[in-house]
Tab-separated table of C-alpha atoms and ligand atoms in Angstrom:
chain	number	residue	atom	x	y	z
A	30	UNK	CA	-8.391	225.292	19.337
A	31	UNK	CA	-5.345	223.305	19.982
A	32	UNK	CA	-4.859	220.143	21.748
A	33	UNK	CA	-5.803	220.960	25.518
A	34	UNK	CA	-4.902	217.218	26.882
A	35	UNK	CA	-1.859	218.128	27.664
A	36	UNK	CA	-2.435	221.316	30.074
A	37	UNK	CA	-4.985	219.016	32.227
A	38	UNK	CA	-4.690	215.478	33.565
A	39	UNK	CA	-6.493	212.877	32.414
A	40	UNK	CA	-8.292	212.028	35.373
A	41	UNK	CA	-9.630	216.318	35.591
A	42	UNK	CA	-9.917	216.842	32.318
A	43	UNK	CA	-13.871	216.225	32.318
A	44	UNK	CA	-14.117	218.049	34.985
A	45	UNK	CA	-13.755	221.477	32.612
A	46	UNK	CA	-16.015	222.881	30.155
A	47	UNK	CA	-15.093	225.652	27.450
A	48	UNK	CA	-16.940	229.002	28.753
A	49	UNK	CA	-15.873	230.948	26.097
A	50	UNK	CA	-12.958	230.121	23.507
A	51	UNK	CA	-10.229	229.098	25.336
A	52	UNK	CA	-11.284	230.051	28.553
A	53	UNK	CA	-12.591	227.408	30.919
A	54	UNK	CA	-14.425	226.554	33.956
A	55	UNK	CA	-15.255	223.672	36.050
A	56	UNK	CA	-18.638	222.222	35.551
A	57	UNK	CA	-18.950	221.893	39.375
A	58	UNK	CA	-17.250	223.946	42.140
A	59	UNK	CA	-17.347	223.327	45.380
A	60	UNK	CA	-15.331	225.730	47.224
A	61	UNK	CA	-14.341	225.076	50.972
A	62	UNK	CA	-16.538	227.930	52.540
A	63	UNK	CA	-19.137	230.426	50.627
A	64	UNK	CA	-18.009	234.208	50.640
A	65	UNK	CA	-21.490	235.101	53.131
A	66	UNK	CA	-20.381	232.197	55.880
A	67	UNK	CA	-16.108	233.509	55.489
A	68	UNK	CA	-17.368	236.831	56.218
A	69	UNK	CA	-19.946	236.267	59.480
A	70	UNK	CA	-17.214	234.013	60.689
A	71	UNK	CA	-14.665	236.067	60.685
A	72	UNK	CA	-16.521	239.256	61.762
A	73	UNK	CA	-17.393	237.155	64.941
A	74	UNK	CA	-13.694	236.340	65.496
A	75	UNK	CA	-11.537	238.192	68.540
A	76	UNK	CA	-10.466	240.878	67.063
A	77	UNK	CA	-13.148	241.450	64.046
A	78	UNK	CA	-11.237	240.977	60.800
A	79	UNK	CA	-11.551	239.810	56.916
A	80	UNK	CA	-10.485	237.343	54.163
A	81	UNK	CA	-8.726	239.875	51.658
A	82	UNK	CA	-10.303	237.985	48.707
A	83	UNK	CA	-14.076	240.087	49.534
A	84	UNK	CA	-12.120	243.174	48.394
A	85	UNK	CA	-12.080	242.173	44.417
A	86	UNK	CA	-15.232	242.972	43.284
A	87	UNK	CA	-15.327	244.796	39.960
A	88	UNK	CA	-14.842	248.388	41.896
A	89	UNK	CA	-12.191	247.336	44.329
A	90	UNK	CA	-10.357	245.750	41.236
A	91	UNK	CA	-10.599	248.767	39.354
A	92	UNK	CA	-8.880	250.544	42.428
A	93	UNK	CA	-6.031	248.186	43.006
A	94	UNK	CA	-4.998	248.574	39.313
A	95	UNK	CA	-5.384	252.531	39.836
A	96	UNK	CA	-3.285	251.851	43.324
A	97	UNK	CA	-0.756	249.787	41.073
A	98	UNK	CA	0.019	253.306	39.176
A	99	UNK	CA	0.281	255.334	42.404
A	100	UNK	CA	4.330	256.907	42.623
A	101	UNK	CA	4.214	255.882	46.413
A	102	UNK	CA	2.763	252.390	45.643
A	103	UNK	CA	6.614	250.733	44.395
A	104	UNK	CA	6.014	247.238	44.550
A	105	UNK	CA	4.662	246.802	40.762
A	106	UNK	CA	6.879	249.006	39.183
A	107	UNK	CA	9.819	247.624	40.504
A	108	UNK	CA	8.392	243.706	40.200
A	109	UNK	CA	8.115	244.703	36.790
A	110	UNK	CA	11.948	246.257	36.332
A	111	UNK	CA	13.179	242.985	37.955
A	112	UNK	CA	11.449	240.759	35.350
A	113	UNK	CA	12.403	243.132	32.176
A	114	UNK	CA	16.387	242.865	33.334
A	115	UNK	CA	15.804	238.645	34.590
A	116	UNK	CA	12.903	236.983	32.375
A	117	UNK	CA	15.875	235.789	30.017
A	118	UNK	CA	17.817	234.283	33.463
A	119	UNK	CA	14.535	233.045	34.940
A	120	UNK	CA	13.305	231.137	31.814
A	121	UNK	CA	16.506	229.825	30.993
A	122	UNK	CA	16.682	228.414	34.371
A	123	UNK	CA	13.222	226.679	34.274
A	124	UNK	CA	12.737	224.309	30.827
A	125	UNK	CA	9.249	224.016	30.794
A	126	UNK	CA	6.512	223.770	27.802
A	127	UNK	CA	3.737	225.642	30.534
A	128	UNK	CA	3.269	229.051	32.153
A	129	UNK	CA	0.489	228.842	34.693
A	130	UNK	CA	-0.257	231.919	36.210
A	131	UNK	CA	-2.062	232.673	39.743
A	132	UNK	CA	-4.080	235.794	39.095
A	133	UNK	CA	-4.701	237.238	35.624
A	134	UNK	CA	-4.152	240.582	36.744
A	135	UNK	CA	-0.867	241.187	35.657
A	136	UNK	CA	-0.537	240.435	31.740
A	137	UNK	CA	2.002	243.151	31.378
A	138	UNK	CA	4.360	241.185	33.659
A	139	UNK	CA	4.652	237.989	32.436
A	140	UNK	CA	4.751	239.160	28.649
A	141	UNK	CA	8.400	239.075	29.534
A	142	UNK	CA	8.707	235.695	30.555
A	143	UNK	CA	6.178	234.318	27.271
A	144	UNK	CA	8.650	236.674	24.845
A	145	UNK	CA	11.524	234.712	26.570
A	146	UNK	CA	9.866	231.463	26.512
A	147	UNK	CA	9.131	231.677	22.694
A	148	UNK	CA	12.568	232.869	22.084
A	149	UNK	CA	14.070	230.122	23.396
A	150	UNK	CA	11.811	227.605	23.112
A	151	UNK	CA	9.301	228.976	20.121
A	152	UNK	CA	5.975	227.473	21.587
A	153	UNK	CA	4.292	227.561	24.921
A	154	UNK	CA	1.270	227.264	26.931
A	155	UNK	CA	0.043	230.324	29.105
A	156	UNK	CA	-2.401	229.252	31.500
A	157	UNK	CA	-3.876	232.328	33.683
A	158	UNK	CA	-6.267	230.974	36.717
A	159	UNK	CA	-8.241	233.707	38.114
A	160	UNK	CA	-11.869	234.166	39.075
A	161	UNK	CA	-12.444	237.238	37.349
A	162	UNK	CA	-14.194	236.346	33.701
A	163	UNK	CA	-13.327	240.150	32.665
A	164	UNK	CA	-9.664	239.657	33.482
A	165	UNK	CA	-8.975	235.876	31.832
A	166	UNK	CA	-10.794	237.679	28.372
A	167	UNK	CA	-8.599	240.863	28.367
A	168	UNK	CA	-5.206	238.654	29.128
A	169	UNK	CA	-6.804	236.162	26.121
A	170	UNK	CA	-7.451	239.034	24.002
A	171	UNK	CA	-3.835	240.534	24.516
A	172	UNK	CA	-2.133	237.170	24.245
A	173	UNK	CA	-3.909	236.810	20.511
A	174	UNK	CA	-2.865	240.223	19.532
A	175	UNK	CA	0.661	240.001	20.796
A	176	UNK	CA	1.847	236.609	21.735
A	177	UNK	CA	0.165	233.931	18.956
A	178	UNK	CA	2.894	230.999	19.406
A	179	UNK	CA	1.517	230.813	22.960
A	180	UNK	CA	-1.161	228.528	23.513
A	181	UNK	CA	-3.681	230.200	25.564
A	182	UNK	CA	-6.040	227.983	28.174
A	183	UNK	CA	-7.515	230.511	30.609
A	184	UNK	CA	-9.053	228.970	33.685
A	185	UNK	CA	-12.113	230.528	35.115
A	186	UNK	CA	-11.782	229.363	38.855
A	187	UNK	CA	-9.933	229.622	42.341
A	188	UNK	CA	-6.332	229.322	42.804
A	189	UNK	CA	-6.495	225.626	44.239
A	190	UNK	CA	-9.064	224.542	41.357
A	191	UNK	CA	-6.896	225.730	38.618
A	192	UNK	CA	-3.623	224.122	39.619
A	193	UNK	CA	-5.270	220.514	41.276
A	194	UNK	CA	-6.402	220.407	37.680
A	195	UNK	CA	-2.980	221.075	36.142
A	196	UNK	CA	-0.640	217.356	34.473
A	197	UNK	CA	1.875	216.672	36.524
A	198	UNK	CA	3.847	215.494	33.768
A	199	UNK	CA	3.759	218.969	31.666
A	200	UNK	CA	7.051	220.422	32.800
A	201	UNK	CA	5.173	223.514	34.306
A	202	UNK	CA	6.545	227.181	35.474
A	203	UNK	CA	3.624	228.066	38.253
A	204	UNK	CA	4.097	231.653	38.697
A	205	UNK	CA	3.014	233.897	41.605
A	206	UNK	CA	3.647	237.407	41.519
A	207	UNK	CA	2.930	241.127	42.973
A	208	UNK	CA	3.571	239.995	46.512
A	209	UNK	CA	0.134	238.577	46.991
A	210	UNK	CA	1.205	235.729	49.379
A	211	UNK	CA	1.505	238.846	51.605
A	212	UNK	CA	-1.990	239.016	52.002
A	213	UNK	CA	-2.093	235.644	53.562
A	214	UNK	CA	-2.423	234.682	57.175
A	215	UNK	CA	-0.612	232.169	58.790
A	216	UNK	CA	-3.111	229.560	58.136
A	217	UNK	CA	-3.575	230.346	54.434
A	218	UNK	CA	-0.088	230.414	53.751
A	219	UNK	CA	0.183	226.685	55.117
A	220	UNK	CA	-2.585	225.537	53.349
A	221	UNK	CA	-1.806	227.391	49.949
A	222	UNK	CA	1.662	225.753	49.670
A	223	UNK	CA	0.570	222.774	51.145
A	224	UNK	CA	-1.900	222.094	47.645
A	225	UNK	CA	0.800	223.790	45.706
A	226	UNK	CA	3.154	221.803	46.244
A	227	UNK	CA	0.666	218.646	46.315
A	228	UNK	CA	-0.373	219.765	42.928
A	229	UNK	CA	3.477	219.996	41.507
A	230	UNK	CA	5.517	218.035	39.651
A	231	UNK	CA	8.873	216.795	39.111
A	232	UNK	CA	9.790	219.342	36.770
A	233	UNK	CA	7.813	222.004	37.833
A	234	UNK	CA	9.103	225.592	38.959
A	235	UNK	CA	7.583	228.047	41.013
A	236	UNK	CA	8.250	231.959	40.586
A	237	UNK	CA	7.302	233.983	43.727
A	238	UNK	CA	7.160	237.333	43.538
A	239	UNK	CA	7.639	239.005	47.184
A	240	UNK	CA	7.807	242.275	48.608
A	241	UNK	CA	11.016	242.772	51.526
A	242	UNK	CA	11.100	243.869	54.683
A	243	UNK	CA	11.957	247.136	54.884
A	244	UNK	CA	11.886	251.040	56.719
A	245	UNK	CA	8.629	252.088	58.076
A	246	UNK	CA	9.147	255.222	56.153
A	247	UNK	CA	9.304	253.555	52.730
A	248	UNK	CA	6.341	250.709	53.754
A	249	UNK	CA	3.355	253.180	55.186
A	250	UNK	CA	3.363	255.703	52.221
A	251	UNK	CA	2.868	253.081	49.855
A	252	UNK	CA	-0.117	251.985	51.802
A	253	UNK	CA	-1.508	255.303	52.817
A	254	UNK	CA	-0.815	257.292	49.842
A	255	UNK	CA	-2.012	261.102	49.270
A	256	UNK	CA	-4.991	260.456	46.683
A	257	UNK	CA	-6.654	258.245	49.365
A	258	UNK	CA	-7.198	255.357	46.703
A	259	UNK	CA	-6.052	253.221	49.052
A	260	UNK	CA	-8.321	253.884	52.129
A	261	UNK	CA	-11.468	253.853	49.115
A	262	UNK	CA	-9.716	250.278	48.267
A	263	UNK	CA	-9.964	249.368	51.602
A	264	UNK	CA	-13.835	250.768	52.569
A	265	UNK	CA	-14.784	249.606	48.985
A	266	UNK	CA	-15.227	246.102	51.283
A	267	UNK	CA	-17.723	247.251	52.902
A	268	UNK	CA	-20.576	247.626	50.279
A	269	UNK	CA	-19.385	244.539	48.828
A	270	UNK	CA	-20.163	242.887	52.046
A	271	UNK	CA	-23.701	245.033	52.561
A	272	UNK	CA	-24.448	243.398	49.047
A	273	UNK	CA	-23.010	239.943	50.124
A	274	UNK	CA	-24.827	239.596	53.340
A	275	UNK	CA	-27.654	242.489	53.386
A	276	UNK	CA	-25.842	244.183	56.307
A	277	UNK	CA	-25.714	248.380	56.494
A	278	UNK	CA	-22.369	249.272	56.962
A	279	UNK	CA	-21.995	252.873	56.380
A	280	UNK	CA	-19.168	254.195	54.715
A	281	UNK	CA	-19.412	257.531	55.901
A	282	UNK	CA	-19.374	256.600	59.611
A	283	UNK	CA	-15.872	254.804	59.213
A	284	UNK	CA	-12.371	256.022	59.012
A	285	UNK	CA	-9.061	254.130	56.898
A	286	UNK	CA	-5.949	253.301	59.179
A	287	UNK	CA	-3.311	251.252	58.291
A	288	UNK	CA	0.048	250.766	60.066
A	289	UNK	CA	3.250	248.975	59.786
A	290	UNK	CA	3.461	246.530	62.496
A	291	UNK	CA	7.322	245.733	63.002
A	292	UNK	CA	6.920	242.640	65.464
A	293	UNK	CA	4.501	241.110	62.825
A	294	UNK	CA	6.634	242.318	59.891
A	295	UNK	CA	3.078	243.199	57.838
A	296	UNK	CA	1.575	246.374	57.062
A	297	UNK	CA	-2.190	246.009	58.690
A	298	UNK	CA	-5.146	247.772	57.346
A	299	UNK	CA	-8.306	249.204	59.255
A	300	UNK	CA	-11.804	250.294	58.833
A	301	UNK	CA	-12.548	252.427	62.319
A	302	UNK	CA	-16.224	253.030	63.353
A	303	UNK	CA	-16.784	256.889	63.706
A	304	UNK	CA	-19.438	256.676	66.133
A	305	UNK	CA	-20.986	253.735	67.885
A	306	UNK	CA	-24.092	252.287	65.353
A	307	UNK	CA	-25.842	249.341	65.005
A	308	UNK	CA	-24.420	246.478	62.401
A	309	UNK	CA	-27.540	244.492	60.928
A	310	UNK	CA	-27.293	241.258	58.999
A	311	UNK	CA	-30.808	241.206	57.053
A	312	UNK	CA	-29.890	237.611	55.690
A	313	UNK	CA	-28.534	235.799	59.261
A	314	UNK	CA	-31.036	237.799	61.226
A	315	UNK	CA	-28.123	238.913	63.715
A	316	UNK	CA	-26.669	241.865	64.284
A	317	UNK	CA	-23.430	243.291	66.119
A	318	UNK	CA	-22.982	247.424	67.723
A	319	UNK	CA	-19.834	248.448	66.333
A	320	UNK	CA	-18.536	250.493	68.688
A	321	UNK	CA	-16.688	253.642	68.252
A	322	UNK	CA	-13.045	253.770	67.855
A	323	UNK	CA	-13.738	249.819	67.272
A	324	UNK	CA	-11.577	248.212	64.354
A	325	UNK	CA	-12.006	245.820	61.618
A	326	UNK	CA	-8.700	244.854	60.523
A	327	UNK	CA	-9.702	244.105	56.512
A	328	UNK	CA	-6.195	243.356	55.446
A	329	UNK	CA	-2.620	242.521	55.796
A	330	UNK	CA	-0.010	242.468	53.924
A	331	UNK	CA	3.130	240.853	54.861
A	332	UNK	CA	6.706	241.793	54.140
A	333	UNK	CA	9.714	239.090	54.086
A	334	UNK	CA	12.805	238.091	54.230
A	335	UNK	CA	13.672	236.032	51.407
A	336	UNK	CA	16.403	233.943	52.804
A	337	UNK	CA	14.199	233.048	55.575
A	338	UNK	CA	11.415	232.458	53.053
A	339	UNK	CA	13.758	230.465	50.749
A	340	UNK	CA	14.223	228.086	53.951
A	341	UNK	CA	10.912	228.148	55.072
A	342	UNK	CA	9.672	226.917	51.815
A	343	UNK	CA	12.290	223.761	51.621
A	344	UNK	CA	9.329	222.175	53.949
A	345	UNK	CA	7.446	222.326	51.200
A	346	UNK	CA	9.638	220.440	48.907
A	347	UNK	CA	10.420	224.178	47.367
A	348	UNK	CA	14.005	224.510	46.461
A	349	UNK	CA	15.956	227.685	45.677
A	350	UNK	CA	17.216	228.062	42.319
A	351	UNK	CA	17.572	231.730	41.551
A	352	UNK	CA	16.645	234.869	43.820
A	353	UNK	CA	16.521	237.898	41.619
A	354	UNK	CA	16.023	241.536	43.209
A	355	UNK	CA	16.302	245.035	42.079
A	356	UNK	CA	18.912	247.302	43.049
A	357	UNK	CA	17.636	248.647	46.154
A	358	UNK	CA	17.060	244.837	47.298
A	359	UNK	CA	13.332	246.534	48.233
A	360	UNK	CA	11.179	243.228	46.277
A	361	UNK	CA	12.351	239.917	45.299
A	362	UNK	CA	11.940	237.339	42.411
A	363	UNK	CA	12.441	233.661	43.852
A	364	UNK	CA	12.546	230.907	41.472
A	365	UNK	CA	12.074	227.204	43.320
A	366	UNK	CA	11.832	223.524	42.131
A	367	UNK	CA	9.862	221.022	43.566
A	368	UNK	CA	12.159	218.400	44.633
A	369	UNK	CA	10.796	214.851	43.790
B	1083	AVI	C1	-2.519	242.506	46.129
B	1083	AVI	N1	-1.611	242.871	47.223
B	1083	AVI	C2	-0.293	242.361	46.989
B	1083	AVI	C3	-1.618	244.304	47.598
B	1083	AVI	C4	-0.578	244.560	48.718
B	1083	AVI	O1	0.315	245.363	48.491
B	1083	AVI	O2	-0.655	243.899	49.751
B	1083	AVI	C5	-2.986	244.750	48.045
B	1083	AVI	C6	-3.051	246.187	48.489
B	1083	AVI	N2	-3.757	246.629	49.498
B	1083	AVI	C7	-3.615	247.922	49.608
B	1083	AVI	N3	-2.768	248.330	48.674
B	1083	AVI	C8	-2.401	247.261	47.956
């Protein structure tokens, strides 16, 4: 094992232990809310709805990759075309001796900006943070087989652990891609760039991958696609939750609808009760009747405009540097520096 010093500041570096080689975790987490209290809380709200995070368990991660593959489904294919033609531009742009990536997920990705990385630079760290152990050992596996002048460090945690922990002196590319801001609410998206940008440096960069605003006609397909992978993505939630909190949704007594809201600018998703029936909560000893034609909306996902974003994020101390797209201007690559 190399020297890990430099990925974590002194003053959080004891607050990791090696899991497994090269992966870490902390030796105490304390997230802000538990996953039973986010979802009773927000089942209670006006209208009923869902933190998107409940839908990665190991089955509904299996289906988003599977969803990732779909010909209607566009945004990861053409993510991916816009970092194969701009990885070069993008790294180039960004001098940094650190990748750290939000999510694991998406190895295949940000190969292209390590390959450019080492050609320019011939070392690096990679630093995925994702709470899937699975995911941090595949990316670590592929990384040794494919990419051994990076220095791998995964980190076995939440989003907001992994980069609080993170030296503000390591010139540091934070990357964020496959348009999952769009799954954030209002709130989230204040308080996510809020610690982001908390957590950055002087010479760090951010890479935000984002999916455009667009036609209705190209947005609902990808979201409601023929196989129906996306409505078992979507109702996968729901035994998650049953295991989560003891409740009994039923599966078979709920419907998927999703929708592309224009005023919002987000594509909302829907579970729809069948028929009225009783929801119990064996472990809060409450219970709610879900009544028929009644919604839970379990995600969104927003679409933007990145010149508006661009701006937007300038109250974070987020800069614009480079805004890469693909030739149908349907996703966008934005790379930002933290001002001082
Ligand atoms: C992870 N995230 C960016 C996906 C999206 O497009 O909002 C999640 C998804 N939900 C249904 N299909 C894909």
């Amino acid at each position: 094992m190399k020297e890990d010093r430099a990925l974590f500041s002194a003053d959080h570096r004891q607050l990791w232990r090696m899991a497994e080689p090269a992966i870490w975790t902390l030796k105490e987490s304390h997230p802000e809310e538990d996953p039973a209290t986010s979802i009773m809380r927000t089942l209670w709200d006006q209208p009923r709805w869902l933190e998107a995070y409940h839908l990665y368990d190991d089955r509904g991660s299996e289906l988003f990759e599977q969803i990732c593959e779909l010909p209607e489904y566009y945004l990861t294919r053409t993510e991916q075309a816009i970092l194969e033609r701009d990885a070069a531009k993008i790294i180039a742009a960004a001098p940094v001796n650190s990748i750290v990536e939000l999510g694991a997920g998406s190895a295949k990705k940000t190969t292209h900006l390590l390959t450019e990385q080492i050609r320019l630079r011939g070392a690096g760290i990679f630093a995925p943070i994702d709470v899937s152990l699975p995911g941090l050992i595949l990316s670590r596996e592929f990384n040794r087989a494919h990419l051994p002048q990076i220095e791998f460090h995964g980190l076995h945690a939440r989003y907001e652990e992994g980069f609080g922990s993170i030296d503000k002196g390591l010139p540091t590319l934070f990357v964020f891609l496959g348009s999952t801001l769009g799954n954030f609410n209002a709130s989230s998206f204040v308080r996510f760039f809020s610690q982001l940008s908390e957590a950055m440096g002087p010479k760090d960069f951010l890479l935000l991958g984002v999916d455009r605003v667009k036609d209705r006609d190209i947005l609902e397909p990808a979201y409601a696609d023929s196989q129906g992978l996306t409505a078992e993505f979507i109702l996968n939630v729901f035994d998650n939750i049953n295991h989560l909190v003891g409740s009994n949704f039923d599966l078979v007594k709920m419907r998927y609808y999703s929708t592309y809201n224009a005023d919002w600018q987000q594509i909302e998703m829907y579970a729809v009760s069948t028929e009225a029936q009783d929801i119990r909560f064996a472990s809060f000893n409450t219970s709610f009747c879900w009544e028929k034609n009644d919604q839970i909306l379990v995600e969104i996902s927003r679409k933007f405009d990145p010149e508006r974003l661009q701006q937007q994020l300038r109250f974070f101390d987020l800069h614009p540097v480079l805004h890469c797209t693909d030739p149908k201007e349907w996703f966008s690559l934005l790379l930002l520096k933290k001002l001082a």
